[in-house]
């Protein structure tokens, strides 16, 4: 068992298990494990994004993604309130993939979590219609809808810093609660996310699916209004003293860097790897000549 503390950065909408339970997964920024995925969380309970949590975890036996953990206990012990604190944490978590699109970068690294900054003016919101699936009756929580119970499936089209276009399913609990609460006007959820408001900054949290590793979904989109007032750094310890690769280092790499004092060598090797991957990607997309000229 592993004990750690961290901050909830994303909570996915519920799914129904074969035994009828409704559960969720969450992305947590752990103080000592970096970005991790925890599952299962009871969907009848509230786990607000930006909550500080104490966790008791075990390695998942049916999920070999190295960031995935089974939750034994999850206790909310606080909350990040200040916008400047949230911005600092999110910007530190933005993946540095060099010339390579972040999804391609993490796919090649066999990693499964990404936080990326969204660019205003490149976002396209769409809703696809579907026939809801029938599910087991839930006498205790009949109001609790799963992803499969909804008529609409929301997507966000976005362009990475490297110029690659993506269309991503938005499956955050916040998004699906918006669909549930406004069935006559499902498009209102995009207004609530302020996606077309130039006064807001946005970060997208991404994770791939356990059984479809090339499919990436978004369990949360963070939004913060620009020009937030500066505040005291209450929670800087979660970022201070960490290796440069935090929070994306695999745990075994994290331990090796600390033990062997090899951070500088590791960073240099990663940089060279990024450049090689970037050049290969640019050649494949017929953009090498243009980029070389620039």
Coordinates of C-alpha atoms in Angstrom, one line a residue:
X1 CA 0.0 0.0 0.0
X2 CA 1.1 3.5 -0.8
X3 CA 0.2 6.6 1.2
X4 CA 0.4 10.0 -0.4
X5 CA -1.3 13.4 -0.5
X6 CA -2.2 15.5 -3.5
X7 CA -4.6 17.7 -5.4
X8 CA -7.6 16.5 -7.5
X9 CA -7.2 18.0 -10.9
X10 CA -9.9 16.1 -12.8
X11 CA -12.9 13.9 -12.1
X12 CA -14.6 11.9 -14.9
X13 CA -18.3 11.4 -15.2
X14 CA -19.6 8.1 -13.7
X15 CA -19.7 4.8 -15.4
X16 CA -21.7 1.8 -14.3
X17 CA -19.9 -1.4 -13.3
X18 CA -21.2 -4.9 -14.1
X19 CA -22.3 -5.3 -10.5
X20 CA -24.4 -2.1 -10.7
X21 CA -22.1 0.2 -8.8
X22 CA -21.5 3.7 -10.3
X23 CA -17.9 4.7 -10.0
X24 CA -15.6 7.4 -11.3
X25 CA -11.9 7.9 -11.9
X26 CA -9.9 11.0 -11.1
X27 CA -6.5 12.6 -12.0
X28 CA -4.5 13.7 -9.0
X29 CA -1.3 15.7 -8.7
X30 CA 0.5 13.7 -6.0
X31 CA 3.1 15.4 -3.9
X32 CA 5.6 12.5 -4.4
X33 CA 4.1 10.4 -7.4
X34 CA 3.4 13.2 -9.8
X35 CA 0.3 12.9 -12.0
X36 CA -1.6 9.8 -11.2
X37 CA -5.0 8.2 -12.0
X38 CA -7.1 6.9 -9.1
X39 CA -10.0 4.5 -9.3
X40 CA -12.7 3.6 -8.2
X41 CA -14.4 6.6 -6.5
X42 CA -18.0 6.3 -5.3
X43 CA -20.0 8.4 -7.7
X44 CA -22.6 9.2 -5.0
X45 CA -19.9 11.2 -3.2
X46 CA -18.5 14.6 -4.0
X47 CA -14.9 14.9 -4.9
X48 CA -14.5 18.6 -6.0
X49 CA -11.7 19.5 -8.4
X50 CA -8.9 21.4 -6.4
X51 CA -9.5 19.4 -3.3
X52 CA -6.5 18.4 -1.2
X53 CA -6.7 14.7 -0.4
X54 CA -5.0 12.1 1.7
X55 CA -4.8 8.8 -0.2
X56 CA -4.2 5.2 0.5
X57 CA -3.5 3.4 -2.7
X58 CA -2.6 0.0 -4.2
X59 CA -1.2 -0.7 -7.6
X60 CA -4.0 -1.7 -10.0
X61 CA -4.0 -5.4 -11.0
X62 CA -6.1 -4.9 -14.1
X63 CA -4.6 -1.7 -15.4
X64 CA -0.9 -1.7 -16.3
X65 CA -0.7 2.1 -17.1
X66 CA 2.1 3.1 -14.7
X67 CA 0.1 6.1 -13.5
X68 CA -2.9 4.0 -12.4
X69 CA -3.7 3.2 -8.8
X70 CA -6.6 1.5 -7.0
X71 CA -8.1 3.7 -4.2
X72 CA -8.3 2.1 -0.8
X73 CA -9.2 5.4 1.0
X74 CA -9.6 9.0 -0.1
X75 CA -10.1 11.7 2.5
X76 CA -10.6 15.4 1.6
X77 CA -8.4 17.5 3.9
X78 CA -8.5 21.0 2.3
X79 CA -8.9 22.9 -1.0
X80 CA -6.8 25.2 -3.2
X81 CA -8.8 28.5 -3.4
X82 CA -6.5 31.2 -4.9
X83 CA -6.6 31.6 -8.7
X84 CA -2.9 32.5 -8.8
X85 CA -2.1 29.2 -6.9
X86 CA -4.2 27.3 -9.4
X87 CA -2.5 29.0 -12.4
X88 CA 1.0 28.3 -11.0
X89 CA 0.2 24.6 -10.5
X90 CA -1.4 24.2 -13.9
X91 CA 1.4 25.9 -15.7
X92 CA 4.0 23.7 -13.9
X93 CA 1.9 20.6 -15.1
X94 CA 1.8 21.6 -18.7
X95 CA 3.8 19.0 -20.6
X96 CA 7.0 20.1 -22.2
X97 CA 7.1 17.9 -25.4
X98 CA 9.3 20.2 -27.5
X99 CA 8.6 19.9 -31.2
X100 CA 6.4 16.8 -30.7
X101 CA 2.6 17.0 -30.3
X102 CA 1.9 16.1 -26.6
X103 CA -0.4 13.2 -27.4
X104 CA 2.2 11.6 -29.8
X105 CA 4.9 12.3 -27.2
X106 CA 3.1 10.6 -24.4
X107 CA 2.0 7.7 -26.6
X108 CA 5.6 7.0 -27.6
X109 CA 6.6 7.3 -23.9
X110 CA 3.9 4.8 -23.0
X111 CA 2.4 7.3 -20.6
X112 CA -1.2 8.1 -20.2
X113 CA -1.8 11.6 -18.7
X114 CA -1.3 15.0 -20.2
X115 CA -2.1 18.6 -19.2
X116 CA -1.9 21.0 -22.1
X117 CA -2.6 24.7 -22.5
X118 CA -5.4 25.5 -25.0
X119 CA -5.0 28.4 -27.5
X120 CA -7.9 30.8 -27.8
X121 CA -9.3 31.0 -31.3
X122 CA -8.5 27.4 -32.2
X123 CA -11.4 25.8 -30.3
X124 CA -14.4 24.2 -31.9
X125 CA -17.3 22.7 -29.8
X126 CA -19.6 20.0 -31.1
X127 CA -22.3 17.7 -29.8
X128 CA -23.0 14.3 -31.2
X129 CA -26.4 12.6 -30.6
X130 CA -26.8 9.0 -29.5
X131 CA -29.4 6.7 -28.1
X132 CA -28.8 6.2 -24.3
X133 CA -28.0 2.8 -23.1
X134 CA -30.3 1.1 -20.6
X135 CA -28.7 0.4 -17.2
X136 CA -29.4 -1.4 -14.0
X137 CA -32.0 0.3 -11.8
X138 CA -30.5 2.3 -9.0
X139 CA -33.0 2.5 -6.2
X140 CA -30.6 4.3 -3.9
X141 CA -29.3 6.9 -6.3
X142 CA -31.8 7.1 -9.2
X143 CA -30.7 10.7 -10.0
X144 CA -27.1 9.7 -10.6
X145 CA -26.7 9.4 -14.4
X146 CA -23.7 7.8 -16.1
X147 CA -22.1 8.8 -19.3
X148 CA -24.1 6.1 -21.2
X149 CA -27.4 7.5 -20.0
X150 CA -27.1 10.8 -21.9
X151 CA -28.4 11.7 -25.3
X152 CA -25.5 14.0 -26.1
X153 CA -21.8 13.4 -26.3
X154 CA -19.7 16.6 -26.2
X155 CA -16.4 17.1 -28.1
X156 CA -13.8 19.8 -28.3
X157 CA -11.7 20.4 -31.3
X158 CA -8.4 22.0 -30.4
X159 CA -4.9 22.6 -31.9
X160 CA -1.8 21.8 -30.0
X161 CA 1.2 24.2 -29.8
X162 CA 2.9 22.0 -32.5
X163 CA 0.0 22.6 -34.9
X164 CA -1.7 19.2 -34.7
X165 CA -5.5 19.2 -34.6
X166 CA -7.4 17.0 -32.2
X167 CA -11.1 16.2 -31.5
X168 CA -11.5 15.1 -27.9
X169 CA -14.5 13.7 -26.0
X170 CA -15.2 15.9 -22.9
X171 CA -16.2 13.4 -20.2
X172 CA -15.7 15.4 -17.0
X173 CA -18.2 15.1 -14.3
X174 CA -18.8 18.8 -14.5
X175 CA -19.6 18.6 -18.2
X176 CA -22.1 15.7 -17.8
X177 CA -23.8 17.4 -14.8
X178 CA -24.2 20.4 -17.1
X179 CA -25.9 18.2 -19.7
X180 CA -28.1 16.6 -17.0
X181 CA -29.2 19.9 -15.5
X182 CA -29.9 21.6 -18.9
X183 CA -31.4 18.9 -21.2
X184 CA -33.3 21.6 -23.2
X185 CA -30.1 23.5 -23.9
X186 CA -27.1 21.2 -23.9
X187 CA -24.9 23.8 -25.7
X188 CA -25.0 25.9 -22.6
X189 CA -22.3 23.8 -21.1
X190 CA -19.8 25.3 -23.6
X191 CA -20.8 28.8 -22.5
X192 CA -20.2 27.8 -18.9
X193 CA -16.7 26.6 -19.8
X194 CA -16.0 30.1 -21.3
X195 CA -14.3 28.4 -24.2
X196 CA -14.9 31.4 -26.6
X197 CA -14.2 34.1 -24.0
X198 CA -10.8 35.8 -24.6
X199 CA -10.7 36.9 -21.0
X200 CA -10.1 33.4 -19.8
X201 CA -7.2 31.0 -19.9
X202 CA -7.8 27.3 -20.4
X203 CA -5.9 24.0 -19.7
X204 CA -7.1 20.6 -20.8
X205 CA -6.5 17.5 -18.8
X206 CA -6.1 14.4 -21.0
X207 CA -5.9 10.7 -20.3
X208 CA -6.0 7.7 -22.6
X209 CA -8.5 4.8 -22.2
X210 CA -7.4 1.6 -20.6
X211 CA -8.4 -0.7 -23.4
X212 CA -7.9 1.8 -26.3
X213 CA -4.6 3.4 -25.6
X214 CA -4.7 5.6 -28.8
X215 CA -8.0 7.2 -27.7
X216 CA -7.5 10.2 -25.5
X217 CA -10.4 11.8 -23.5
X218 CA -10.6 14.9 -21.3
X219 CA -11.9 14.5 -17.8
X220 CA -11.6 18.2 -17.1
X221 CA -11.0 21.6 -18.6
X222 CA -9.6 24.2 -16.3
X223 CA -10.6 27.9 -16.8
X224 CA -9.2 30.9 -15.0
X225 CA -10.0 34.5 -15.6
X226 CA -7.0 36.6 -16.7
X227 CA -5.6 39.4 -14.5
X228 CA -6.1 37.4 -11.3
X229 CA -4.8 39.3 -8.2
X230 CA -1.5 38.1 -6.8
X231 CA -1.7 36.1 -3.6
X232 CA 0.4 34.4 -1.0
X233 CA 1.9 31.1 -2.0
X234 CA 0.2 28.8 0.5
X235 CA 1.0 25.5 -1.3
X236 CA 4.3 26.1 -3.0
X237 CA 5.8 23.0 -1.3
X238 CA 4.1 20.7 -3.8
X239 CA 6.2 22.3 -6.6
X240 CA 9.4 23.2 -4.8
X241 CA 12.4 20.8 -4.8
X242 CA 11.0 18.5 -7.5
X243 CA 13.1 17.3 -10.5
X244 CA 12.6 19.2 -13.7
X245 CA 10.6 16.4 -15.2
X246 CA 8.0 16.4 -12.4
X247 CA 5.1 15.6 -12.5
X248 CA 5.6 13.4 -15.6
X249 CA 8.5 11.2 -14.5
X250 CA 7.7 7.6 -14.0
X251 CA 8.2 6.6 -10.4
X252 CA 11.2 4.4 -11.0
X253 CA 12.9 7.3 -12.9
X254 CA 12.0 9.7 -10.2
X255 CA 13.7 7.5 -7.6
X256 CA 16.7 7.0 -9.8
X257 CA 17.2 10.7 -10.3
X258 CA 17.1 11.5 -6.7
X259 CA 19.3 8.6 -5.7
X260 CA 21.9 9.1 -8.4
X261 CA 21.9 12.8 -8.7
X262 CA 21.5 12.4 -12.5
X263 CA 18.9 15.1 -13.2
X264 CA 21.2 17.1 -15.5
X265 CA 22.1 14.1 -17.6
X266 CA 18.4 13.0 -17.7
X267 CA 17.2 16.4 -18.9
X268 CA 19.9 16.5 -21.6
X269 CA 18.9 13.1 -22.9
X270 CA 15.3 14.0 -22.9
X271 CA 16.0 17.2 -24.9
X272 CA 17.9 15.3 -27.5
X273 CA 15.1 12.7 -27.7
X274 CA 12.5 15.5 -28.2
X275 CA 14.5 17.1 -31.0
X276 CA 14.8 13.7 -32.9
X277 CA 11.1 13.0 -32.4
X278 CA 10.2 16.4 -33.6
X279 CA 12.2 16.3 -36.7
X280 CA 10.8 12.9 -37.6
X281 CA 7.2 14.1 -37.0
X282 CA 7.8 17.2 -39.1
X283 CA 9.2 15.1 -42.0
X284 CA 6.2 12.8 -41.9
X285 CA 3.8 15.8 -42.1
X286 CA 5.8 17.4 -45.0
X287 CA 6.5 20.4 -42.9
X288 CA 10.3 19.9 -42.5
X289 CA 11.4 22.3 -45.2
X290 CA 9.2 25.1 -44.0
X291 CA 10.2 24.7 -40.4
X292 CA 13.9 24.6 -41.3
X293 CA 13.6 27.9 -43.1
X294 CA 11.9 29.5 -40.2

